[in-house]
PDB file of C-alpha atoms in Angstrom:
ATOM      1  CA  UNK A   1      44.973  95.243  99.250  1.00  0.00           C
ATOM      2  CA  UNK A   2      43.141  95.754  95.920  1.00  0.00           C
ATOM      3  CA  UNK A   3      43.714  98.481  92.958  1.00  0.00           C
ATOM      4  CA  UNK A   4      40.218 100.493  93.220  1.00  0.00           C
ATOM      5  CA  UNK A   5      38.770 103.354  90.703  1.00  0.00           C
ATOM      6  CA  UNK A   6      35.859 105.015  92.491  1.00  0.00           C
ATOM      7  CA  UNK A   7      34.186 108.097  90.427  1.00  0.00           C
ATOM      8  CA  UNK A   8      32.082 110.297  92.480  1.00  0.00           C
ATOM      9  CA  UNK A   9      29.812 112.374  91.156  1.00  0.00           C
ATOM     10  CA  UNK A  10      29.484 115.947  92.874  1.00  0.00           C
ATOM     11  CA  UNK A  11      26.444 118.766  93.068  1.00  0.00           C
ATOM     12  CA  UNK A  12      27.158 121.505  90.383  1.00  0.00           C
ATOM     13  CA  UNK A  13      26.508 123.691  92.678  1.00  0.00           C
ATOM     14  CA  UNK A  14      30.288 123.364  94.688  1.00  0.00           C
ATOM     15  CA  UNK A  15      33.289 124.814  93.869  1.00  0.00           C
ATOM     16  CA  UNK A  16      35.119 123.103  91.741  1.00  0.00           C
ATOM     17  CA  UNK A  17      38.816 123.949  93.924  1.00  0.00           C
ATOM     18  CA  UNK A  18      37.135 123.875  96.749  1.00  0.00           C
ATOM     19  CA  UNK A  19      36.567 119.835  95.749  1.00  0.00           C
ATOM     20  CA  UNK A  20      40.094 118.090  95.369  1.00  0.00           C
ATOM     21  CA  UNK A  21      41.119 119.031  99.054  1.00  0.00           C
ATOM     22  CA  UNK A  22      37.663 118.345 100.723  1.00  0.00           C
ATOM     23  CA  UNK A  23      37.372 114.811  98.891  1.00  0.00           C
ATOM     24  CA  UNK A  24      40.903 114.702 100.043  1.00  0.00           C
ATOM     25  CA  UNK A  25      40.463 115.092 104.087  1.00  0.00           C
ATOM     26  CA  UNK A  26      38.270 111.892 102.589  1.00  0.00           C
ATOM     27  CA  UNK A  27      40.877 110.079 101.548  1.00  0.00           C
ATOM     28  CA  UNK A  28      42.847 110.482 104.756  1.00  0.00           C
ATOM     29  CA  UNK A  29      40.446 109.750 107.381  1.00  0.00           C
ATOM     30  CA  UNK A  30      39.313 106.556 105.792  1.00  0.00           C
ATOM     31  CA  UNK A  31      42.272 104.892 103.211  1.00  0.00           C
ATOM     32  CA  UNK A  32      45.283 106.726 104.606  1.00  0.00           C
ATOM     33  CA  UNK A  33      44.525 105.597 108.346  1.00  0.00           C
ATOM     34  CA  UNK A  34      43.942 101.718 107.069  1.00  0.00           C
ATOM     35  CA  UNK A  35      47.317 101.426 105.857  1.00  0.00           C
ATOM     36  CA  UNK A  36      46.004 102.228 101.945  1.00  0.00           C
ATOM     37  CA  UNK A  37      47.274 104.257  99.450  1.00  0.00           C
ATOM     38  CA  UNK A  38      45.704 106.983  97.038  1.00  0.00           C
ATOM     39  CA  UNK A  39      47.293 106.884  93.348  1.00  0.00           C
ATOM     40  CA  UNK A  40      44.744 109.517  91.466  1.00  0.00           C
ATOM     41  CA  UNK A  41      43.167 111.880  92.057  1.00  0.00           C
ATOM     42  CA  UNK A  42      41.893 113.013  89.169  1.00  0.00           C
ATOM     43  CA  UNK A  43      38.904 116.094  89.511  1.00  0.00           C
ATOM     44  CA  UNK A  44      37.372 115.733  86.118  1.00  0.00           C
ATOM     45  CA  UNK A  45      35.270 119.608  86.409  1.00  0.00           C
ATOM     46  CA  UNK A  46      31.965 120.329  85.337  1.00  0.00           C
ATOM     47  CA  UNK A  47      30.639 117.490  82.541  1.00  0.00           C
ATOM     48  CA  UNK A  48      26.994 118.172  81.182  1.00  0.00           C
ATOM     49  CA  UNK A  49      24.627 114.547  82.356  1.00  0.00           C
ATOM     50  CA  UNK A  50      23.443 112.155  79.984  1.00  0.00           C
ATOM     51  CA  UNK A  51      20.020 113.395  81.497  1.00  0.00           C
ATOM     52  CA  UNK A  52      19.006 114.622  84.990  1.00  0.00           C
ATOM     53  CA  UNK A  53      20.151 113.033  88.480  1.00  0.00           C
ATOM     54  CA  UNK A  54      18.397 114.745  91.479  1.00  0.00           C
ATOM     55  CA  UNK A  55      17.330 117.876  88.779  1.00  0.00           C
ATOM     56  CA  UNK A  56      20.328 118.861  88.101  1.00  0.00           C
ATOM     57  CA  UNK A  57      21.452 118.652  84.804  1.00  0.00           C
ATOM     58  CA  UNK A  58      25.670 118.720  85.020  1.00  0.00           C
ATOM     59  CA  UNK A  59      27.603 117.224  87.633  1.00  0.00           C
ATOM     60  CA  UNK A  60      31.248 117.567  88.611  1.00  0.00           C
ATOM     61  CA  UNK A  61      33.012 114.368  88.040  1.00  0.00           C
ATOM     62  CA  UNK A  62      36.315 112.810  90.497  1.00  0.00           C
ATOM     63  CA  UNK A  63      38.293 109.673  89.435  1.00  0.00           C
ATOM     64  CA  UNK A  64      40.007 108.229  92.710  1.00  0.00           C
ATOM     65  CA  UNK A  65      42.876 105.085  92.022  1.00  0.00           C
ATOM     66  CA  UNK A  66      43.402 102.966  95.284  1.00  0.00           C
ATOM     67  CA  UNK A  67      45.003 100.897  96.939  1.00  0.00           C
ATOM     68  CA  UNK A  68      43.139  99.863  99.370  1.00  0.00           C
ATOM     69  CA  UNK A  69      41.696  96.446 102.027  1.00  0.00           C
ATOM     70  CA  UNK A  70      37.916  96.045 100.743  1.00  0.00           C
ATOM     71  CA  UNK A  71      36.176  96.713 104.012  1.00  0.00           C
ATOM     72  CA  UNK A  72      38.107 100.544 103.760  1.00  0.00           C
ATOM     73  CA  UNK A  73      36.693 101.390 100.776  1.00  0.00           C
ATOM     74  CA  UNK A  74      33.221 100.274 101.902  1.00  0.00           C
ATOM     75  CA  UNK A  75      33.388 102.310 103.674  1.00  0.00           C
ATOM     76  CA  UNK A  76      34.712 105.712 102.253  1.00  0.00           C
ATOM     77  CA  UNK A  77      31.752 104.874  99.824  1.00  0.00           C
ATOM     78  CA  UNK A  78      29.623 104.599 102.469  1.00  0.00           C
ATOM     79  CA  UNK A  79      30.693 107.919 103.850  1.00  0.00           C
ATOM     80  CA  UNK A  80      30.439 109.670 100.644  1.00  0.00           C
ATOM     81  CA  UNK A  81      27.085 108.616  99.885  1.00  0.00           C
ATOM     82  CA  UNK A  82      26.281 110.080 103.311  1.00  0.00           C
ATOM     83  CA  UNK A  83      27.132 113.191 102.382  1.00  0.00           C
ATOM     84  CA  UNK A  84      24.035 115.609 100.638  1.00  0.00           C
ATOM     85  CA  UNK A  85      26.795 117.436  97.628  1.00  0.00           C
ATOM     86  CA  UNK A  86      27.679 113.622  96.133  1.00  0.00           C
ATOM     87  CA  UNK A  87      25.122 113.093  93.693  1.00  0.00           C
ATOM     88  CA  UNK A  88      26.413 109.095  92.485  1.00  0.00           C
ATOM     89  CA  UNK A  89      29.821 106.911  93.197  1.00  0.00           C
ATOM     90  CA  UNK A  90      31.214 103.834  91.682  1.00  0.00           C
ATOM     91  CA  UNK A  91      33.343 101.987  92.496  1.00  0.00           C
ATOM     92  CA  UNK A  92      35.482  99.327  90.479  1.00  0.00           C
ATOM     93  CA  UNK A  93      38.068  97.050  90.299  1.00  0.00           C
ATOM     94  CA  UNK A  94      39.689  97.222  86.797  1.00  0.00           C
ATOM     95  CA  UNK A  95      41.360  94.451  86.829  1.00  0.00           C
ATOM     96  CA  UNK A  96      38.298  92.234  87.478  1.00  0.00           C
ATOM     97  CA  UNK A  97      37.400  92.035  83.461  1.00  0.00           C
TER      98      UNK A  97
ATOM     99  CA  UNK B   1      26.837  78.217  44.061  1.00  0.00           C
ATOM    100  CA  UNK B   2      26.246  81.045  40.993  1.00  0.00           C
ATOM    101  CA  UNK B   3      22.985  82.055  42.545  1.00  0.00           C
ATOM    102  CA  UNK B   4      23.895  80.881  47.269  1.00  0.00           C
ATOM    103  CA  UNK B   5      26.670  83.612  46.355  1.00  0.00           C
ATOM    104  CA  UNK B   6      24.037  86.053  44.662  1.00  0.00           C
ATOM    105  CA  UNK B   7      21.332  85.626  47.766  1.00  0.00           C
ATOM    106  CA  UNK B   8      24.572  86.982  50.071  1.00  0.00           C
ATOM    107  CA  UNK B   9      27.875  87.906  49.553  1.00  0.00           C
ATOM    108  CA  UNK B  10      29.563  87.008  54.073  1.00  0.00           C
ATOM    109  CA  UNK B  11      31.024  89.605  53.425  1.00  0.00           C
ATOM    110  CA  UNK B  12      34.548  89.550  57.000  1.00  0.00           C
ATOM    111  CA  UNK B  13      33.571  92.562  58.838  1.00  0.00           C
ATOM    112  CA  UNK B  14      36.725  93.628  60.809  1.00  0.00           C
ATOM    113  CA  UNK B  15      37.110  93.374  64.485  1.00  0.00           C
ATOM    114  CA  UNK B  16      37.458  97.258  65.437  1.00  0.00           C
ATOM    115  CA  UNK B  17      38.818  96.553  69.294  1.00  0.00           C
ATOM    116  CA  UNK B  18      41.579  94.468  67.736  1.00  0.00           C
ATOM    117  CA  UNK B  19      42.684  96.695  64.651  1.00  0.00           C
ATOM    118  CA  UNK B  20      42.807  99.493  67.335  1.00  0.00           C
ATOM    119  CA  UNK B  21      44.925  97.137  69.784  1.00  0.00           C
ATOM    120  CA  UNK B  22      42.801  97.820  72.508  1.00  0.00           C
ATOM    121  CA  UNK B  23      42.653  95.366  74.555  1.00  0.00           C
ATOM    122  CA  UNK B  24      40.717  96.259  77.953  1.00  0.00           C
ATOM    123  CA  UNK B  25      37.733  98.157  77.454  1.00  0.00           C
ATOM    124  CA  UNK B  26      36.988 101.801  79.809  1.00  0.00           C
ATOM    125  CA  UNK B  27      33.489 102.879  80.590  1.00  0.00           C
ATOM    126  CA  UNK B  28      34.553 106.265  81.166  1.00  0.00           C
ATOM    127  CA  UNK B  29      35.972 106.030  77.305  1.00  0.00           C
ATOM    128  CA  UNK B  30      32.435 107.266  76.186  1.00  0.00           C
ATOM    129  CA  UNK B  31      34.217 108.310  72.678  1.00  0.00           C
ATOM    130  CA  UNK B  32      34.448 104.196  72.424  1.00  0.00           C
ATOM    131  CA  UNK B  33      32.207 103.611  74.184  1.00  0.00           C
ATOM    132  CA  UNK B  34      29.926 106.162  71.805  1.00  0.00           C
ATOM    133  CA  UNK B  35      30.680 103.866  68.165  1.00  0.00           C
ATOM    134  CA  UNK B  36      29.040 100.005  70.078  1.00  0.00           C
ATOM    135  CA  UNK B  37      25.601 101.987  70.748  1.00  0.00           C
ATOM    136  CA  UNK B  38      22.994 103.975  68.065  1.00  0.00           C
ATOM    137  CA  UNK B  39      21.396 107.032  67.901  1.00  0.00           C
ATOM    138  CA  UNK B  40      18.623 106.336  70.309  1.00  0.00           C
ATOM    139  CA  UNK B  41      21.135 104.744  72.633  1.00  0.00           C
ATOM    140  CA  UNK B  42      20.805 101.386  72.369  1.00  0.00           C
ATOM    141  CA  UNK B  43      24.065  98.805  72.802  1.00  0.00           C
ATOM    142  CA  UNK B  44      24.149  96.991  69.483  1.00  0.00           C
ATOM    143  CA  UNK B  45      24.424  94.009  68.406  1.00  0.00           C
ATOM    144  CA  UNK B  46      27.670  92.320  67.837  1.00  0.00           C
ATOM    145  CA  UNK B  47      26.340  91.147  63.854  1.00  0.00           C
ATOM    146  CA  UNK B  48      26.800  94.734  63.488  1.00  0.00           C
ATOM    147  CA  UNK B  49      29.899  95.789  65.596  1.00  0.00           C
ATOM    148  CA  UNK B  50      31.946  92.630  64.720  1.00  0.00           C
ATOM    149  CA  UNK B  51      33.730  92.114  68.049  1.00  0.00           C
ATOM    150  CA  UNK B  52      33.399  88.991  69.691  1.00  0.00           C
ATOM    151  CA  UNK B  53      31.032  87.700  72.543  1.00  0.00           C
ATOM    152  CA  UNK B  54      34.026  88.647  75.299  1.00  0.00           C
ATOM    153  CA  UNK B  55      34.380  91.319  73.529  1.00  0.00           C
ATOM    154  CA  UNK B  56      30.764  92.259  73.103  1.00  0.00           C
ATOM    155  CA  UNK B  57      30.594  91.372  76.842  1.00  0.00           C
ATOM    156  CA  UNK B  58      32.091  93.186  78.165  1.00  0.00           C
ATOM    157  CA  UNK B  59      31.292  95.883  75.356  1.00  0.00           C
ATOM    158  CA  UNK B  60      27.874  95.803  77.045  1.00  0.00           C
ATOM    159  CA  UNK B  61      29.336  95.851  81.254  1.00  0.00           C
ATOM    160  CA  UNK B  62      30.926  98.980  79.774  1.00  0.00           C
ATOM    161  CA  UNK B  63      28.335 101.059  79.080  1.00  0.00           C
ATOM    162  CA  UNK B  64      25.813  99.312  82.011  1.00  0.00           C
ATOM    163  CA  UNK B  65      28.636 101.615  84.033  1.00  0.00           C
ATOM    164  CA  UNK B  66      28.701 103.689  81.800  1.00  0.00           C
ATOM    165  CA  UNK B  67      24.816 104.890  81.923  1.00  0.00           C
ATOM    166  CA  UNK B  68      25.151 104.792  86.117  1.00  0.00           C
ATOM    167  CA  UNK B  69      27.554 107.536  86.027  1.00  0.00           C
ATOM    168  CA  UNK B  70      25.162 109.903  83.330  1.00  0.00           C
ATOM    169  CA  UNK B  71      27.951 109.928  81.058  1.00  0.00           C
ATOM    170  CA  UNK B  72      25.891 107.848  78.522  1.00  0.00           C
ATOM    171  CA  UNK B  73      22.188 107.581  77.802  1.00  0.00           C
ATOM    172  CA  UNK B  74      19.766 105.673  78.695  1.00  0.00           C
ATOM    173  CA  UNK B  75      17.859 106.318  75.878  1.00  0.00           C
ATOM    174  CA  UNK B  76      17.662 109.156  73.555  1.00  0.00           C
ATOM    175  CA  UNK B  77      14.384 110.306  72.201  1.00  0.00           C
ATOM    176  CA  UNK B  78      14.883 111.499  68.177  1.00  0.00           C
ATOM    177  CA  UNK B  79      17.499 113.557  67.366  1.00  0.00           C
TER     178      UNK B  79
END
């Protein structure tokens, strides 16, 4: 188990209040089912991007703190990227610096 | 001696990170990172920022991570 931090930028046309539940289903399916735990799910809300991504000037940011195995996190990242309303993801291990 | 002093006076820079007691540079903290980039969005040199080389590397990495997530610009044209 390792501590990871995942940041996701989502399509701004989504409803902001649907973001947390839909991310939670991903976390349930991938992280919790494989024995990991989610420490924090923080939805920042709509934020201006400093440059356009896929022709969009804004994005909904969400930051997830979790404990999980490397394989589970890789799978979560893969599944998030497959979702078309996910503009960008980043996985970070905060202790690695 | 007097001439050398007139030519350049080495001014001791205060380390801005040690001063504020920051030990971990977070790529999400754009307010902090903005202090270390120029108004064109370039990472400021260590001789300008006055941090240690280890801290400078952490800053550079944080800025690059922040750029990937569109928190900071890659470039800014005259603004």
